[in-house]
Short mmCIF file of N, CA and C and ligand atoms in Angstrom, two decimals:
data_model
loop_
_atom_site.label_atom_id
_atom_site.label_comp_id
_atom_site.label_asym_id
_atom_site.label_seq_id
_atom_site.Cartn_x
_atom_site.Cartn_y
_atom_site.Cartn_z
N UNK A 1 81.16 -42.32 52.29
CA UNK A 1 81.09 -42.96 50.96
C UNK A 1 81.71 -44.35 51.02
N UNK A 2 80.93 -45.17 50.11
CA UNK A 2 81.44 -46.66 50.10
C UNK A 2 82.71 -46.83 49.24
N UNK A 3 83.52 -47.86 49.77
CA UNK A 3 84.47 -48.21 48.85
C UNK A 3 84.24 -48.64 47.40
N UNK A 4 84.41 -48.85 46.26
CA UNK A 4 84.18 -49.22 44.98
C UNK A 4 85.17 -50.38 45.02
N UNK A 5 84.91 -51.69 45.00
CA UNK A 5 85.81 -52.44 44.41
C UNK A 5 86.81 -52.82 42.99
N UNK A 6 85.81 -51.96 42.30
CA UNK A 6 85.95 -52.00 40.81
C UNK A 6 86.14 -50.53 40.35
N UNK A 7 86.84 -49.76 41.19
CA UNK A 7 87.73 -48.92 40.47
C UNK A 7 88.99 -49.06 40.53
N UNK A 8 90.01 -47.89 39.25
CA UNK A 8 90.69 -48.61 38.53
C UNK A 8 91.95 -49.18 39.05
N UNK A 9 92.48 -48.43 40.18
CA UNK A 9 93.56 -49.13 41.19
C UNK A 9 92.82 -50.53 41.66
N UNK A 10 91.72 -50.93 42.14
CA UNK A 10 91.75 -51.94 42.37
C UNK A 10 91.79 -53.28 41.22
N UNK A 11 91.38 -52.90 40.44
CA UNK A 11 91.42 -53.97 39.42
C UNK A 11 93.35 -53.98 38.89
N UNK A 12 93.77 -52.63 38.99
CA UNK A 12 95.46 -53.03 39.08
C UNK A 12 95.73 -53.91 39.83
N UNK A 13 95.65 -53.92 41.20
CA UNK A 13 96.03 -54.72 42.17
C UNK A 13 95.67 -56.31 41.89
N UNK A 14 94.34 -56.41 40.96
CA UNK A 14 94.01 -57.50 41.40
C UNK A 14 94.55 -58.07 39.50
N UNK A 15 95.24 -57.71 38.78
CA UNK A 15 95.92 -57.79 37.52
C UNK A 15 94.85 -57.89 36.60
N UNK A 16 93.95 -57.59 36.45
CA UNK A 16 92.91 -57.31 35.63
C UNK A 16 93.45 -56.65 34.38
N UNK A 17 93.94 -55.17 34.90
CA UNK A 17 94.37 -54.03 34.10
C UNK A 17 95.62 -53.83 34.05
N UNK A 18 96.65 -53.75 32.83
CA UNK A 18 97.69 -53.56 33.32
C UNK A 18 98.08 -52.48 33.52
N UNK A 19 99.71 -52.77 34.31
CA UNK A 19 100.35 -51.45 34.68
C UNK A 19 101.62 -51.91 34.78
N UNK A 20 102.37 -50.44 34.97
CA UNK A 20 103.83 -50.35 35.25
C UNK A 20 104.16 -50.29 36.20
N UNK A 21 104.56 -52.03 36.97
CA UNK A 21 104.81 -51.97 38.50
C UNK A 21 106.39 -51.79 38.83
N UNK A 22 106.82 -50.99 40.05
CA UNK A 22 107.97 -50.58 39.83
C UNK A 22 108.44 -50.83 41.14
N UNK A 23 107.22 -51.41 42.26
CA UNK A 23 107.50 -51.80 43.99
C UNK A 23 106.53 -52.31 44.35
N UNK A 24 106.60 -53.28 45.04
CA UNK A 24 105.41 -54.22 46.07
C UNK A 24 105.88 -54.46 47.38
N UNK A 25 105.31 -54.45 48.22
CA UNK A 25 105.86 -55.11 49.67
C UNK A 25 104.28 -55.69 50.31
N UNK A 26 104.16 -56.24 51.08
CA UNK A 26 103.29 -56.77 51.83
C UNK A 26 101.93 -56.24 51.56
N UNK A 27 102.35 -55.19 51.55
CA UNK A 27 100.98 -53.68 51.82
C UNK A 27 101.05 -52.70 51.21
N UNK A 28 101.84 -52.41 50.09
CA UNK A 28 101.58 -51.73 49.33
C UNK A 28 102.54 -51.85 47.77
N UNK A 29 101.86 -51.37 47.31
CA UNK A 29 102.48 -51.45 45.51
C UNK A 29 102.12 -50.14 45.09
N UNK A 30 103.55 -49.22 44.03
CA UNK A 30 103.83 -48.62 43.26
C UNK A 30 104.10 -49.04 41.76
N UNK A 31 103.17 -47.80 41.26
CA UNK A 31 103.13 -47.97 39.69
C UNK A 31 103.11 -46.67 39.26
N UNK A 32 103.71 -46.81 37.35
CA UNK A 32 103.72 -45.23 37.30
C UNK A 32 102.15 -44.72 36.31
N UNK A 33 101.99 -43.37 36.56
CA UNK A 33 101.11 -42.82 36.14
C UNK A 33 101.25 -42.96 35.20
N UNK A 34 100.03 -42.68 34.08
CA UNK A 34 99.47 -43.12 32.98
C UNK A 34 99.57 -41.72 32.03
N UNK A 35 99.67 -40.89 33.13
CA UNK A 35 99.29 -39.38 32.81
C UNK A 35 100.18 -38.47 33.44
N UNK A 36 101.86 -38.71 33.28
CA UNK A 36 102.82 -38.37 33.94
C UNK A 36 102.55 -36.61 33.83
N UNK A 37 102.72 -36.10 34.80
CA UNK A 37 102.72 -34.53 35.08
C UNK A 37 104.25 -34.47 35.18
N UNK A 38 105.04 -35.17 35.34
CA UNK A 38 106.66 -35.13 35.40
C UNK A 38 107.39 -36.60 35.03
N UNK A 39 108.20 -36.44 34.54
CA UNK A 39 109.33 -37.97 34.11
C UNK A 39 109.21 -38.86 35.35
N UNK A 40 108.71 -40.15 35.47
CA UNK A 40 108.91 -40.71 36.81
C UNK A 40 107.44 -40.79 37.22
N UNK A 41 106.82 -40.40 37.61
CA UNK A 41 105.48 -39.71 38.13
C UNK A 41 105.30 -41.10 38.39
N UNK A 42 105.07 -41.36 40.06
CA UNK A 42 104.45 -42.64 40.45
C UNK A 42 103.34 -42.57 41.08
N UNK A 43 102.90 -43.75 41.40
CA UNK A 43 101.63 -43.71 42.33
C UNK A 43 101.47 -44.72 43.23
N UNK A 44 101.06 -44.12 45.22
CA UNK A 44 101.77 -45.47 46.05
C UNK A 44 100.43 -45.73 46.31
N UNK A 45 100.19 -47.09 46.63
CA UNK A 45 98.34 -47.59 47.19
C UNK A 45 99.14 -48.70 48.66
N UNK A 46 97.79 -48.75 48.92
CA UNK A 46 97.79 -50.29 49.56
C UNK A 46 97.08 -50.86 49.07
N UNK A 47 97.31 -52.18 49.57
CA UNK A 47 96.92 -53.51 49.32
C UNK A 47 95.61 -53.73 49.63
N UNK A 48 95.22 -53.12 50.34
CA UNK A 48 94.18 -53.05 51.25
C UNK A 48 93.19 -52.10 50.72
N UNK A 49 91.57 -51.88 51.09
CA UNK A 49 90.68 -51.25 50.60
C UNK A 49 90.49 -49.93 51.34
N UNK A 50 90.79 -48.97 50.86
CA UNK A 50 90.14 -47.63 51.57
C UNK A 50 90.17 -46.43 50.29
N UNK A 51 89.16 -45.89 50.64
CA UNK A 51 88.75 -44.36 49.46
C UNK A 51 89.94 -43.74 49.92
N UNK A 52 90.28 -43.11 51.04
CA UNK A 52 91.48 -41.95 51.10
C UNK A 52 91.65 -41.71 52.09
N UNK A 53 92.08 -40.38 52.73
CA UNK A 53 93.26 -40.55 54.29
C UNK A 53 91.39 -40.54 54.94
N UNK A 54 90.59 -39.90 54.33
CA UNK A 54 89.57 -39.85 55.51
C UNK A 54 88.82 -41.14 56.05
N UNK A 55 89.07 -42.35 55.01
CA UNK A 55 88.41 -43.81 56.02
C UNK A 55 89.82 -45.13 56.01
N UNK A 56 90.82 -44.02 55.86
CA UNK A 56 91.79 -45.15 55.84
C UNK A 56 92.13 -45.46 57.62
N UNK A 57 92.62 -46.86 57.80
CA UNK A 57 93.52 -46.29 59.38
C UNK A 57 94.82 -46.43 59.20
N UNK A 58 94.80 -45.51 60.37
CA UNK A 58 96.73 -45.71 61.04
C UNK A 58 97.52 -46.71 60.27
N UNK A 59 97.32 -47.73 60.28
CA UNK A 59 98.40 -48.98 59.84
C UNK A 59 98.32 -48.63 58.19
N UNK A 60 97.01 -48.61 57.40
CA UNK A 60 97.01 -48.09 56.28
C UNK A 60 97.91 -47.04 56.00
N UNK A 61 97.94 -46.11 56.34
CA UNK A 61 98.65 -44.45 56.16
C UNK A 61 99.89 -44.94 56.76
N UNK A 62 100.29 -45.10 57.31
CA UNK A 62 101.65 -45.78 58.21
C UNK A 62 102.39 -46.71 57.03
N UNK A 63 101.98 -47.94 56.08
CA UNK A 63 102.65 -48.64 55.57
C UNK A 63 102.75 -48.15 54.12
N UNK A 64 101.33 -47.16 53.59
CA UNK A 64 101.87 -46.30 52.61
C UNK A 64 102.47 -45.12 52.32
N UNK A 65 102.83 -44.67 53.41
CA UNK A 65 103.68 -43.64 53.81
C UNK A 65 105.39 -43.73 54.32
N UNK A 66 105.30 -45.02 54.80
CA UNK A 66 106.47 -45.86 54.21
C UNK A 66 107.01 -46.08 53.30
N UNK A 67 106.23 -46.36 52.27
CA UNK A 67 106.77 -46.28 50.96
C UNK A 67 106.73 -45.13 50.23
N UNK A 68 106.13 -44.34 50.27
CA UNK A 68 106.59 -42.79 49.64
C UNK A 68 107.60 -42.40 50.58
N UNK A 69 108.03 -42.51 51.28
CA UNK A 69 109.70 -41.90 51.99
C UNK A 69 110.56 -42.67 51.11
N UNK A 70 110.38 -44.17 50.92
CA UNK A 70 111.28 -45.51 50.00
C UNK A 70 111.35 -44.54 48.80
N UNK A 71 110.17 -44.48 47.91
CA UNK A 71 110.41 -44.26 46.57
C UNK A 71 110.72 -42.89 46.19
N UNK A 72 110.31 -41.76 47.60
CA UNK A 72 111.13 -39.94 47.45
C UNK A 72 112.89 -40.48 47.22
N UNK A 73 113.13 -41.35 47.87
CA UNK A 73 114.49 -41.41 47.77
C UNK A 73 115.25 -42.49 46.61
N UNK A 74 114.26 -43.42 46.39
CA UNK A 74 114.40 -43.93 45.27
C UNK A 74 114.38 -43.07 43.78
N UNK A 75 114.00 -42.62 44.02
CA UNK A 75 113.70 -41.48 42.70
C UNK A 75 114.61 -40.57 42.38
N UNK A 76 114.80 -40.08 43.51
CA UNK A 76 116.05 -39.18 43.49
C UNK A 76 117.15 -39.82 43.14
N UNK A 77 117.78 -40.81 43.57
CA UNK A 77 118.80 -41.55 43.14
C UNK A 77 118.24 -41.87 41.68
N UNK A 78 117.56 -42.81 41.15
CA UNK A 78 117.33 -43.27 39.80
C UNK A 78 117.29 -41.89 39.03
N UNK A 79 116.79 -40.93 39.21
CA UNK A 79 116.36 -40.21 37.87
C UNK A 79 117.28 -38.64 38.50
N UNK A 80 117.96 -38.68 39.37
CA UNK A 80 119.00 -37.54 39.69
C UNK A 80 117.76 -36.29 39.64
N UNK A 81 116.88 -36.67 40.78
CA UNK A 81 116.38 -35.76 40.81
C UNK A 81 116.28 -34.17 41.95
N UNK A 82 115.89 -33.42 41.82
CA UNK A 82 116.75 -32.19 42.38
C UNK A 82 115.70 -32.32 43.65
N UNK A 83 114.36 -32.79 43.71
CA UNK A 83 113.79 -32.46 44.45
C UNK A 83 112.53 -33.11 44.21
N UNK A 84 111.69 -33.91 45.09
CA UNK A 84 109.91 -34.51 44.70
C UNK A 84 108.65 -33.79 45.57
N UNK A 85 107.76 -33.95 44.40
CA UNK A 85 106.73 -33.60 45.30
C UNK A 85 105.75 -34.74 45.88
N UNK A 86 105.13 -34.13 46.75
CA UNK A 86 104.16 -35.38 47.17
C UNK A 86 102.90 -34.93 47.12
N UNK A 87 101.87 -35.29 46.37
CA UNK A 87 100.81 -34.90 46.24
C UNK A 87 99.64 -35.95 46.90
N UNK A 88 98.49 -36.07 47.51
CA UNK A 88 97.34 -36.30 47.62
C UNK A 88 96.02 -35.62 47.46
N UNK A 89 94.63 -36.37 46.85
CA UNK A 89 93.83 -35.78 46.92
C UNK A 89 92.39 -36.53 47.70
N UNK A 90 91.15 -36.01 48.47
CA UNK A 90 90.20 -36.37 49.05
C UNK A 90 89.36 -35.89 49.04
N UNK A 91 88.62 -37.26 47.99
CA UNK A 91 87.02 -37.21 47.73
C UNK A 91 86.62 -36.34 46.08
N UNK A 92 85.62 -35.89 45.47
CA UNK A 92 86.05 -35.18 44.39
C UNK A 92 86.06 -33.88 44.81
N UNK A 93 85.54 -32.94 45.82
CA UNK A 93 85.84 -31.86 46.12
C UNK A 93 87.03 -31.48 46.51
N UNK A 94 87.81 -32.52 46.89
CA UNK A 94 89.60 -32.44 46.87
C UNK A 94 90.42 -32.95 45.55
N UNK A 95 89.42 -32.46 44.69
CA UNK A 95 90.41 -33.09 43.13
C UNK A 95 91.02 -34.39 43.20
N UNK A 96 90.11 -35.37 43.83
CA UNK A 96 90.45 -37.09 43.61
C UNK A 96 89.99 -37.34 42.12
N UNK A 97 89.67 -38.45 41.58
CA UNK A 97 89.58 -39.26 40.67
C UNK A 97 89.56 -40.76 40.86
N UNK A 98 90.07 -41.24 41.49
CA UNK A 98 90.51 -42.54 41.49
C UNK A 98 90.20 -42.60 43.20
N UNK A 99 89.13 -43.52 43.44
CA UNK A 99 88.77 -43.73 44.94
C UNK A 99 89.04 -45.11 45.34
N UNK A 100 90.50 -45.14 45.43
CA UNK A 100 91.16 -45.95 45.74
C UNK A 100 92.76 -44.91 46.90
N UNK A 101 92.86 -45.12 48.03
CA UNK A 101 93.92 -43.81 48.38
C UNK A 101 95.10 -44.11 47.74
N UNK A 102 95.45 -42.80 47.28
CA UNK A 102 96.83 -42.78 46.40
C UNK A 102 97.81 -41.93 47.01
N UNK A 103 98.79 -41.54 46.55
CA UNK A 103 99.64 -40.74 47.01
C UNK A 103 100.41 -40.39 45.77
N UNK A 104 100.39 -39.11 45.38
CA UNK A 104 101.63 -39.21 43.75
C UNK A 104 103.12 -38.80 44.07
N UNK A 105 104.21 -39.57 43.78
CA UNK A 105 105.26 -38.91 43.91
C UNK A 105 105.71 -38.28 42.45
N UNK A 106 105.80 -37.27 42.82
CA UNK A 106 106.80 -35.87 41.29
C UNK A 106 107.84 -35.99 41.38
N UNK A 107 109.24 -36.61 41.12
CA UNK A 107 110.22 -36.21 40.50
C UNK A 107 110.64 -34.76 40.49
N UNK A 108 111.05 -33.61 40.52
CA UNK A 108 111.49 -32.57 40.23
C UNK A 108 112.74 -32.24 39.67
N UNK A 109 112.72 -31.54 39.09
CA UNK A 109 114.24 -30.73 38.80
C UNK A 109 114.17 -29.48 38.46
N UNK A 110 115.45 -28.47 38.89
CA UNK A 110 115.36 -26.95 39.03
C UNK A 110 115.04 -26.38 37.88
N UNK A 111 114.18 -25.69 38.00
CA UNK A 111 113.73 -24.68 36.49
C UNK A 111 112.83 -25.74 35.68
N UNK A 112 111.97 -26.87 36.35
CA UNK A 112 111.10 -27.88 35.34
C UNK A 112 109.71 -27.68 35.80
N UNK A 113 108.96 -27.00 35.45
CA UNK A 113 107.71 -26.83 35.80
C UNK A 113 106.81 -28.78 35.49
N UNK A 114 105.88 -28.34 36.75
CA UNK A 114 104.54 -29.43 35.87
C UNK A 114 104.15 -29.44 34.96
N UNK A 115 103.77 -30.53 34.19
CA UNK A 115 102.90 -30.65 32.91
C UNK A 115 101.25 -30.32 33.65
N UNK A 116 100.44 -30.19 32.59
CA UNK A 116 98.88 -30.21 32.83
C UNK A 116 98.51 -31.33 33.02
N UNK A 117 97.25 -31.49 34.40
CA UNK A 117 97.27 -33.17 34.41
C UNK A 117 95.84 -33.13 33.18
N UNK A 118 96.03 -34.80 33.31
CA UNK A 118 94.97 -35.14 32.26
C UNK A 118 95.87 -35.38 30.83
N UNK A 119 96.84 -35.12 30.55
CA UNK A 119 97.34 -35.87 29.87
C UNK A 119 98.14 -37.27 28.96
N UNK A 120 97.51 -37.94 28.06
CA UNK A 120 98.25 -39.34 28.39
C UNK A 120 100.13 -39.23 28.06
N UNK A 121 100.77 -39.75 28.82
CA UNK A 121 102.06 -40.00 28.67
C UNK A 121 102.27 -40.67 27.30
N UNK A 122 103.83 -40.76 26.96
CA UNK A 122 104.34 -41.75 25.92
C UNK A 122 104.93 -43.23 26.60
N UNK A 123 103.31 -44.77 26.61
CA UNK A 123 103.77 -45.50 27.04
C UNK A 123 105.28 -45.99 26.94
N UNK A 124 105.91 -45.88 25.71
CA UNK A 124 107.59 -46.13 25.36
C UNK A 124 108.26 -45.70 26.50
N UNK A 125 107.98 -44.43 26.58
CA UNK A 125 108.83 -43.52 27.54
C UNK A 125 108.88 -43.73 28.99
N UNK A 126 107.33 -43.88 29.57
CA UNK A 126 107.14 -44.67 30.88
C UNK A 126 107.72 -46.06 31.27
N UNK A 127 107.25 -46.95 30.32
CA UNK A 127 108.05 -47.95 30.99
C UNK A 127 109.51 -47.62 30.69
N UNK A 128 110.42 -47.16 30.03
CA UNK A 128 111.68 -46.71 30.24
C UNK A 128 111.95 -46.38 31.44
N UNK A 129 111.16 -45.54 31.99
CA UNK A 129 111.47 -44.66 33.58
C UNK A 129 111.44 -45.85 34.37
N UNK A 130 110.27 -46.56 34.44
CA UNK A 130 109.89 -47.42 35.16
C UNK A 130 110.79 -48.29 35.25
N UNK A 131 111.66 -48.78 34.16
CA UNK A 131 113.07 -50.19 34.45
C UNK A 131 113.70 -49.37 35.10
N UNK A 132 114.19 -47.76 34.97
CA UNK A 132 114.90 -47.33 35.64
C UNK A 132 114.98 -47.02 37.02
N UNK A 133 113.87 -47.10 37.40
CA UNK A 133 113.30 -46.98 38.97
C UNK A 133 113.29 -48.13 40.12
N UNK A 134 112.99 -48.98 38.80
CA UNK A 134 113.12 -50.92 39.47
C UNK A 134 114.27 -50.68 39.64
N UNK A 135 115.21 -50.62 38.71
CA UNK A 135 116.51 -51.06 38.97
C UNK A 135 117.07 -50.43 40.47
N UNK A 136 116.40 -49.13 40.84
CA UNK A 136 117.30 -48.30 42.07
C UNK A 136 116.44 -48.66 42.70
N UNK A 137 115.48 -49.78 43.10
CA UNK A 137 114.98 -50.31 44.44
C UNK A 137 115.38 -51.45 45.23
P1 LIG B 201 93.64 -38.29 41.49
O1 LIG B 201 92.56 -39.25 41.92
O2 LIG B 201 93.13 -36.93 41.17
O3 LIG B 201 94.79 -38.26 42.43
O4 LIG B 201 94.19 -38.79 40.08
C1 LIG B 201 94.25 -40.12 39.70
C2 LIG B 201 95.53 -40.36 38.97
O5 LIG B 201 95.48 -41.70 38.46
C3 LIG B 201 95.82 -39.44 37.77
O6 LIG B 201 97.12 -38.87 37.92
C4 LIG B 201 95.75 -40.37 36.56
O7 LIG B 201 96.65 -40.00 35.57
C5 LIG B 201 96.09 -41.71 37.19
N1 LIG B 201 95.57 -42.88 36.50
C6 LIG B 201 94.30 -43.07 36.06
N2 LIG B 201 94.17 -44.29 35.49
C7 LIG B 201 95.39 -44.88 35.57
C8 LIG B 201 95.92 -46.14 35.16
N3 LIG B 201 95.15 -47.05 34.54
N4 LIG B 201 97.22 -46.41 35.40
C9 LIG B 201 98.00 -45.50 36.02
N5 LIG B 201 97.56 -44.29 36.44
C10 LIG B 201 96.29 -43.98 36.21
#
């Protein structure tokens, strides 16, 4: 499958659409979900064009996988969290959406189940998390 230039992570990247940016480095940028399944709920890309781990390369997966180790531990510190998850999905038979590769980091804490995804968050509330997340990077 071809890349889409004009889906919706890429038009983030390229400031079209806004978002709640909370990390950038060279090669990749974090923002938080729109549709938090947990307090925090981010999302890591690259800079760079690929659908998901199956046409990404090495250096791709390597520099955004870098940054989900940065922001598992960023998170934990900012939002005292007990524990994150790391989620990915590939293609729509792997429950993608967004064909742009992502990676979600969850926040956790003991006894806090997931929300249902598909829900919209309380923008107020997100960017709240989000200064708080800048601030511990
Ligand atoms: P998936 O492709 O299944 O990993 O899901 C895509 C994720 O992108 C979902 O968690 C959505 O809530 C999230 N999402 C969709 N549009 C936006 C947006 N404009 N800003 C931030 N997150 C978004």
């Amino acid at each position: 499958m071809a890349y889409d230039p004009d889906n919706i992570f890429a038009k983030i990247l390229r400031g079209e659409i806004p978002s709640n940016r909370v990390f950038e480095d060279d090669e990749t940028l974090v923002f938080m979900d729109i549709m938090p399944r947990a307090d925090g709920h981010l999302l890591v890309i690259p800079k760079t064009p690929c659908r998901n781990v199956l046409d990404a390369s090495p250096e791709q997966l390597a520099a955004v996988m870098k940054t989900v180790q940065k922001m598992a531990h960023v998170v934990t510190q900012a939002l005292g969290a007990d524990g994150v998850t790391v989620q990915q999905f590939n293609e729509a038979a792997g429950g993608q959406e967004v064909f742009h590769l992502h990676f979600h980091i969850l926040p956790r804490h003991e006894g806090v189940s997931l929300r249902a995804p598909g829900q919209m968050g309380d923008m107020e509330q997100i960017a709240a998390l989000a200064e708080k997340i800048r601030a511990a990077t």
